[in-house]
Coordinates of C-alpha atoms in Angstrom, one line a residue:
X10 CA 120.1 127.5 96.5
X11 CA 120.6 123.8 96.5
X12 CA 117.3 123.3 94.6
X13 CA 118.4 125.9 92.0
X14 CA 121.7 124.1 91.6
X15 CA 120.1 120.7 91.0
X16 CA 117.6 122.2 88.6
X17 CA 120.4 123.7 86.5
X18 CA 122.1 120.3 86.3
X19 CA 119.4 117.8 85.5
X20 CA 122.1 115.3 84.5
X21 CA 123.0 114.7 88.1
X22 CA 122.0 111.2 89.3
X23 CA 119.8 110.9 92.3
X24 CA 122.6 110.1 94.7
X25 CA 124.6 113.1 93.6
X26 CA 121.5 115.3 93.9
X27 CA 120.9 114.2 97.4
X28 CA 124.5 114.7 98.3
X29 CA 124.3 118.3 97.2
X30 CA 121.1 118.8 99.2
X31 CA 122.7 117.2 102.3
X32 CA 125.4 119.9 102.0
X33 CA 122.8 122.4 103.3
X34 CA 122.7 120.3 106.5
X35 CA 126.5 120.2 106.9
X36 CA 126.4 121.9 110.3
X37 CA 124.2 119.2 111.7
X38 CA 124.7 115.9 110.0
X39 CA 127.9 113.8 110.1
X40 CA 129.1 115.0 106.7
X41 CA 132.0 112.6 106.7
X42 CA 129.2 110.1 105.9
X43 CA 127.4 112.4 103.4
X44 CA 128.0 110.2 100.3
X45 CA 126.9 107.1 102.2
X46 CA 123.8 108.8 103.5
X47 CA 123.0 110.0 100.0
X48 CA 123.0 106.4 98.8
X49 CA 120.8 105.1 101.6
X50 CA 118.3 108.0 101.9
X51 CA 115.5 108.7 99.4
X52 CA 114.6 112.1 98.1
X53 CA 111.6 112.1 100.5
X54 CA 113.9 111.3 103.4
X55 CA 116.2 114.2 102.6
X56 CA 113.2 116.6 102.2
X57 CA 112.0 115.5 105.6
X58 CA 115.4 116.1 107.2
X59 CA 115.6 119.6 105.7
X60 CA 112.1 120.3 106.9
X61 CA 113.0 119.2 110.5
X62 CA 116.1 121.4 110.3
X63 CA 114.0 124.4 109.3
X64 CA 111.6 123.7 112.2
X65 CA 114.5 124.0 114.6
X66 CA 114.9 120.4 115.8
X67 CA 117.9 120.0 118.0
X68 CA 121.2 119.0 116.3
X69 CA 121.7 115.8 118.3
X70 CA 118.1 114.7 117.7
X71 CA 118.3 115.4 114.0
X72 CA 121.7 113.6 113.7
X73 CA 120.2 110.6 115.4
X74 CA 117.1 110.7 113.2
X75 CA 119.3 110.8 110.0
X76 CA 121.5 107.9 111.2
X77 CA 118.6 105.7 112.2
X78 CA 116.6 106.5 109.1
X79 CA 119.6 105.5 106.9
X80 CA 119.9 102.2 108.8
X81 CA 116.2 101.5 108.5
X82 CA 116.3 102.2 104.7
X83 CA 119.3 99.9 104.4
X84 CA 117.7 97.2 106.4
X85 CA 114.4 97.4 104.6
X86 CA 116.1 97.1 101.2
X87 CA 118.1 94.1 102.4
X88 CA 115.2 92.4 104.1
X89 CA 112.4 93.1 101.6
X90 CA 114.2 94.3 98.4
X91 CA 112.3 97.5 98.5
X92 CA 112.7 101.0 100.0
X93 CA 111.2 101.8 103.4
X94 CA 107.4 102.3 102.8
X95 CA 105.5 105.2 104.3
X96 CA 103.5 104.5 106.3
X97 CA 105.2 101.3 107.4
X98 CA 102.9 98.2 107.8
X99 CA 102.7 96.5 111.1
X100 CA 104.2 93.4 109.6
X101 CA 107.4 95.3 108.7
X102 CA 107.8 96.7 112.3
X103 CA 107.4 93.2 113.7
X104 CA 110.0 91.9 111.2
X105 CA 112.4 94.6 112.4
X106 CA 112.0 93.4 116.0
X107 CA 112.4 89.8 115.0
X108 CA 115.6 90.5 113.0
X109 CA 117.2 92.5 115.8
X110 CA 116.1 91.0 119.1
X111 CA 116.6 87.3 119.1
X112 CA 117.9 84.5 121.4
X113 CA 121.4 83.1 120.5
X114 CA 120.6 79.8 122.2
X115 CA 117.5 79.4 120.0
X116 CA 119.6 80.3 116.9
X117 CA 121.8 77.3 117.5
X118 CA 118.9 74.9 117.0
X119 CA 116.9 77.0 114.5
X120 CA 119.1 78.7 111.9
X121 CA 116.0 80.7 110.7
X122 CA 115.6 82.4 114.0
X123 CA 116.6 86.0 114.1
X124 CA 118.1 88.0 111.2
X125 CA 118.6 85.9 108.1
X126 CA 122.3 85.4 107.2
X127 CA 121.9 87.0 103.7
X128 CA 120.4 90.2 105.3
X129 CA 123.2 90.4 107.9
X130 CA 125.8 89.9 105.2
X131 CA 124.4 92.7 103.0
X132 CA 124.2 95.1 106.0
X133 CA 127.8 94.3 107.0
X134 CA 129.0 94.9 103.5
X135 CA 127.2 98.3 103.6
X136 CA 129.0 99.0 106.9
X137 CA 125.6 99.3 108.6
X138 CA 125.9 96.3 110.9
X139 CA 128.8 95.8 113.3
X140 CA 127.4 93.5 116.0
X141 CA 127.5 89.7 115.5
X142 CA 124.6 88.9 117.9
X143 CA 121.3 90.6 118.7
X144 CA 121.1 94.3 119.0
X145 CA 120.9 96.1 122.4
X146 CA 117.2 96.6 123.4
X147 CA 117.9 100.3 123.9
X148 CA 119.0 100.6 120.2
X149 CA 116.0 98.8 118.9
X150 CA 113.6 100.9 121.0
X151 CA 115.4 104.1 119.9
X152 CA 115.1 103.3 116.2
X153 CA 111.4 102.3 116.6
X154 CA 110.8 105.6 118.5
X155 CA 112.6 107.6 115.8
X156 CA 110.7 105.7 113.1
X157 CA 107.5 106.7 114.8
X158 CA 108.6 110.3 115.1
X159 CA 109.3 110.5 111.4
X160 CA 105.8 109.1 110.7
X161 CA 104.3 111.9 112.8
X162 CA 106.3 114.6 111.1
X163 CA 105.1 113.2 107.8
X164 CA 101.5 113.4 109.0
X165 CA 101.1 109.7 108.9
X166 CA 99.9 107.0 111.3
X167 CA 102.5 104.3 112.0
X168 CA 102.0 100.9 113.6
X169 CA 104.1 101.7 116.7
X170 CA 101.2 101.7 119.2
X171 CA 99.8 98.4 117.9
X172 CA 99.3 95.9 120.8
X173 CA 101.0 93.2 118.8
X174 CA 104.1 95.2 118.3
X175 CA 104.2 96.3 121.9
X176 CA 103.8 92.7 123.1
X177 CA 106.4 91.4 120.7
X178 CA 108.9 94.1 121.8
X179 CA 108.2 93.5 125.5
X180 CA 108.7 89.7 125.2
X181 CA 111.8 90.1 123.0
X182 CA 113.4 92.5 125.5
X183 CA 112.5 90.2 128.4
X184 CA 114.1 87.3 126.6
X185 CA 117.2 89.2 125.7
X186 CA 120.4 88.1 127.4
X187 CA 122.4 91.1 126.4
X188 CA 123.2 93.4 129.4
X189 CA 122.6 97.1 129.2
X190 CA 125.8 98.9 128.4
X191 CA 126.7 102.3 129.7
X192 CA 128.0 104.9 127.3
X193 CA 131.2 104.9 129.4
X194 CA 132.1 101.8 131.3
X195 CA 133.7 103.9 134.0
X196 CA 132.8 107.3 135.3
X197 CA 135.4 110.1 135.3
X198 CA 135.1 110.9 139.0
X199 CA 137.3 113.5 140.7
X200 CA 140.2 111.1 141.4
X201 CA 140.2 110.0 137.7
X202 CA 139.9 113.6 136.6
X203 CA 142.9 114.6 138.6
X204 CA 145.0 112.0 136.9
X205 CA 143.8 113.2 133.5
X206 CA 144.6 116.9 134.4
X207 CA 148.1 115.9 135.5
X208 CA 148.9 114.9 131.9
X209 CA 148.1 118.5 130.8
X210 CA 150.7 120.3 133.0
X211 CA 153.0 121.7 130.4
X212 CA 153.3 124.8 128.2
X213 CA 152.3 123.0 125.1
X214 CA 149.3 124.7 123.5
X215 CA 147.4 121.4 123.1
X216 CA 147.8 120.7 126.9
X217 CA 146.4 124.2 127.7
X218 CA 143.4 123.4 125.4
X219 CA 142.8 119.9 126.8
X220 CA 143.1 121.1 130.4
X221 CA 140.3 123.7 129.7
X222 CA 138.2 121.1 127.9
X223 CA 138.4 118.6 130.8
X224 CA 137.7 121.1 133.5
X225 CA 134.9 122.9 131.7
X226 CA 133.2 119.6 130.7
X227 CA 133.3 118.3 134.2
X228 CA 132.6 121.4 136.3
X229 CA 129.8 122.6 134.1
X230 CA 127.7 119.6 135.1
X231 CA 129.3 117.0 132.8
X232 CA 128.5 118.6 129.5
X233 CA 127.8 116.4 126.6
X234 CA 130.7 116.2 124.0
X235 CA 128.5 117.8 121.4
X236 CA 127.9 120.8 123.7
X237 CA 131.6 121.2 124.4
X238 CA 132.5 120.9 120.7
X239 CA 130.1 123.5 119.5
X240 CA 130.7 126.0 122.4
X241 CA 131.2 129.5 121.1
X242 CA 132.8 132.6 122.8
X243 CA 129.5 134.4 122.3
X244 CA 127.9 131.9 124.8
X245 CA 130.3 132.9 127.6
X246 CA 129.8 135.9 129.9
X247 CA 131.7 137.2 132.9
X248 CA 129.9 137.1 136.3
X249 CA 130.8 138.8 139.6
X250 CA 133.5 136.9 141.6
X251 CA 132.2 134.7 144.4
X252 CA 133.6 134.3 147.9
X253 CA 135.4 131.1 148.7
X254 CA 133.6 131.1 152.1
X255 CA 130.2 132.9 151.8
X256 CA 130.0 133.1 155.7
X257 CA 133.3 135.1 155.9
X258 CA 133.0 138.7 154.8
X259 CA 136.8 138.8 154.3
X260 CA 136.9 135.6 152.3
X261 CA 139.1 135.6 149.1
X262 CA 137.0 135.5 145.9
X263 CA 137.0 133.1 143.0
X264 CA 136.5 134.1 139.3
X265 CA 133.1 133.2 137.8
X266 CA 131.5 133.0 134.4
X267 CA 128.3 131.8 132.9
X268 CA 127.7 129.6 129.9
X269 CA 124.5 130.0 128.0
X270 CA 123.9 126.5 126.6
X271 CA 121.3 127.3 124.0
X272 CA 119.6 124.3 122.6
X273 CA 120.6 121.1 124.3
X274 CA 119.7 117.4 123.7
X275 CA 116.6 117.6 125.9
X276 CA 115.9 121.3 126.1
X277 CA 115.4 124.4 124.0
X278 CA 117.4 127.7 123.8
X279 CA 116.2 129.8 126.7
X280 CA 117.5 131.6 129.8
X281 CA 117.1 128.5 132.0
X282 CA 119.8 126.6 130.0
X283 CA 122.6 128.4 131.8
X284 CA 125.4 127.0 134.0
X285 CA 128.1 128.7 136.1
X286 CA 131.8 128.0 136.3
X287 CA 133.8 129.0 139.3
X288 CA 137.5 128.9 140.1
X289 CA 140.1 126.7 138.3
X290 CA 137.8 125.9 135.3
X291 CA 137.4 129.6 134.7
X292 CA 141.2 130.2 134.9
X293 CA 141.9 127.4 132.6
X294 CA 139.4 128.6 130.0
X295 CA 140.6 132.1 130.1
X296 CA 144.2 131.0 129.7
X297 CA 143.3 128.9 126.6
X298 CA 141.4 131.8 125.0
X299 CA 144.2 134.2 125.7
X300 CA 147.0 131.9 124.4
X301 CA 145.0 130.9 121.4
X302 CA 144.0 134.5 120.7
X303 CA 140.3 133.5 120.4
X304 CA 137.8 136.3 120.8
X305 CA 134.9 135.0 118.8
X306 CA 133.6 131.9 117.2
X307 CA 134.3 128.3 118.3
X308 CA 136.1 128.0 121.7
X309 CA 137.8 124.7 121.2
X310 CA 139.6 124.3 117.9
X311 CA 141.9 121.8 116.1
X312 CA 145.7 122.4 116.5
X313 CA 148.0 121.1 113.8
X314 CA 151.5 119.6 114.4
X315 CA 153.1 123.0 114.3
X316 CA 150.7 124.3 117.0
X317 CA 148.9 126.4 114.5
X318 CA 145.3 126.9 115.6
X319 CA 142.7 126.2 112.9
X320 CA 139.5 128.1 112.4
X321 CA 137.3 125.0 112.6
X322 CA 135.8 123.7 115.8
X323 CA 136.6 120.3 117.2
X324 CA 134.0 117.6 116.4
X325 CA 132.2 115.7 119.2
X326 CA 134.3 112.7 118.2
X327 CA 137.4 114.7 118.8
X328 CA 136.3 115.4 122.3
X329 CA 135.8 111.7 122.9
X330 CA 139.3 110.9 121.5
X331 CA 140.9 113.6 123.7
X332 CA 139.4 111.9 126.8
X333 CA 140.7 108.5 125.6
X334 CA 144.2 109.9 124.8
X335 CA 144.5 111.5 128.2
X336 CA 143.4 108.3 129.9
X337 CA 146.2 106.4 128.0
X338 CA 148.7 109.1 129.1
X339 CA 147.5 108.7 132.7
X340 CA 148.0 104.9 132.7
X341 CA 144.3 104.1 132.5
X342 CA 142.5 101.8 130.1
X343 CA 141.1 104.1 127.3
X344 CA 138.5 101.5 126.3
X345 CA 136.9 101.8 129.7
X346 CA 136.3 105.6 129.4
X347 CA 134.5 107.9 127.0
X348 CA 133.6 111.6 127.0
X349 CA 130.2 110.6 128.6
X350 CA 132.2 109.5 131.6
X351 CA 132.6 113.1 132.5
X352 CA 128.8 113.5 132.7
X353 CA 128.2 110.3 134.7
X354 CA 131.3 111.2 136.8
X355 CA 130.0 114.6 137.7
X356 CA 126.8 113.2 139.2
X357 CA 128.6 110.3 140.8
X358 CA 131.0 112.8 142.5
X359 CA 128.2 115.1 143.5
X360 CA 126.5 112.2 145.3
X361 CA 129.8 111.3 147.0
X362 CA 130.3 114.9 148.1
X363 CA 126.7 115.1 149.5
X364 CA 125.5 117.6 147.0
X365 CA 121.6 117.6 146.9
X366 CA 120.2 116.0 143.7
X367 CA 118.1 119.0 142.6
X368 CA 121.2 121.2 142.9
X369 CA 123.3 118.8 140.9
X370 CA 120.6 118.5 138.2
X371 CA 120.4 122.3 137.9
X372 CA 124.1 122.2 136.9
X373 CA 124.0 119.1 134.8
X374 CA 120.6 120.1 133.2
X375 CA 119.3 116.6 133.5
X376 CA 115.5 116.5 132.8
X377 CA 114.9 113.0 134.2
X378 CA 115.1 112.7 137.9
X379 CA 115.1 108.9 137.5
X380 CA 118.2 108.9 135.3
X381 CA 120.1 111.4 137.5
X382 CA 119.1 109.6 140.7
X383 CA 120.6 106.3 139.3
X384 CA 124.1 107.7 139.8
X385 CA 123.2 108.8 143.3
X386 CA 121.8 105.3 144.1
X387 CA 124.9 103.6 142.9
X388 CA 127.2 105.9 144.9
X389 CA 125.2 105.3 148.0
X390 CA 125.2 101.5 147.5
X391 CA 128.9 101.4 147.0
X392 CA 129.5 103.3 150.2
X393 CA 126.8 101.6 152.3
X394 CA 127.1 98.8 154.8
X395 CA 125.0 96.3 152.7
X396 CA 127.7 96.1 150.0
X397 CA 130.4 95.5 152.6
X398 CA 128.9 92.6 154.5
X399 CA 131.4 90.2 152.9
X400 CA 134.4 92.1 154.4

């Protein structure tokens, strides 16, 4: 349809044509940035993104690819005066590393070290560059990886396995003085969660919704904000009630339901991507759905000032802002928390409560044992004797 539309209106300039084509990806890409993306991306870039969407690439992955591709296009134009070439030469990849991983101390004696001032100025004016110093090594590595992924999808060989690039990246990361930043400075562990939940104890519809969001996001294994935002009623199914004490035949039971996650950041849509909710999170979710009269479509929706519920689903950014707003209401520092704190908090709390790592990973759907185990290691160190020797 979009191709027919642009064919019928040949007077559209290239940016407008790309904006119309990006409309077909509106369910995936951050469409509040559609016009900016249309200016940065080329026709070939948009065609590649549409192809990846048709191939069923995950929404988060495609969104990250689009964002990184737009940045690389903007940087290449500022640094070389030309669009991003395909395939990229090894020299351009090396230039990218040199422009983004550099030593501030060396910059004081050598003004040519790192990203040139005119390149940085152009990127800031285009709202592509926010940091004043070198980039985080994780950001540089991710963009290089996505750059390589796009090469492979285009059927081209990139320079990303070249020994010179690997050596330059390794040395630059080693020389970097920038510490690795967590997505949330602090984890939303159970004690923090209880403070957030206490701000939701009222009859206001927004409080009922936010209570369900917080409990579901935490208890379902620390769901990513994108997974919470796009959750639909059709993904939820009732399960038999479970006994509070499995060893007691007369034990009271707790309500239970299942969430079919579908496609996640690291997985695909299959039966294995399923998590269970038991007890209070189930009750909170059911109360929200009943009060909001939602029987199909998006579970968590925007509410206007008159408490009218909108048809549209909340965005991932809205989930993040809800967490920060509840932190402020609870007397916590909002800048120290983000929605990802629910994910890290779930695993941290699981470690504190003695839940086995494989069992916690089954609920959180982590694929990397190393990543999940890092929360367990930190919890154990904080509670161990070695960290308390100075007492």
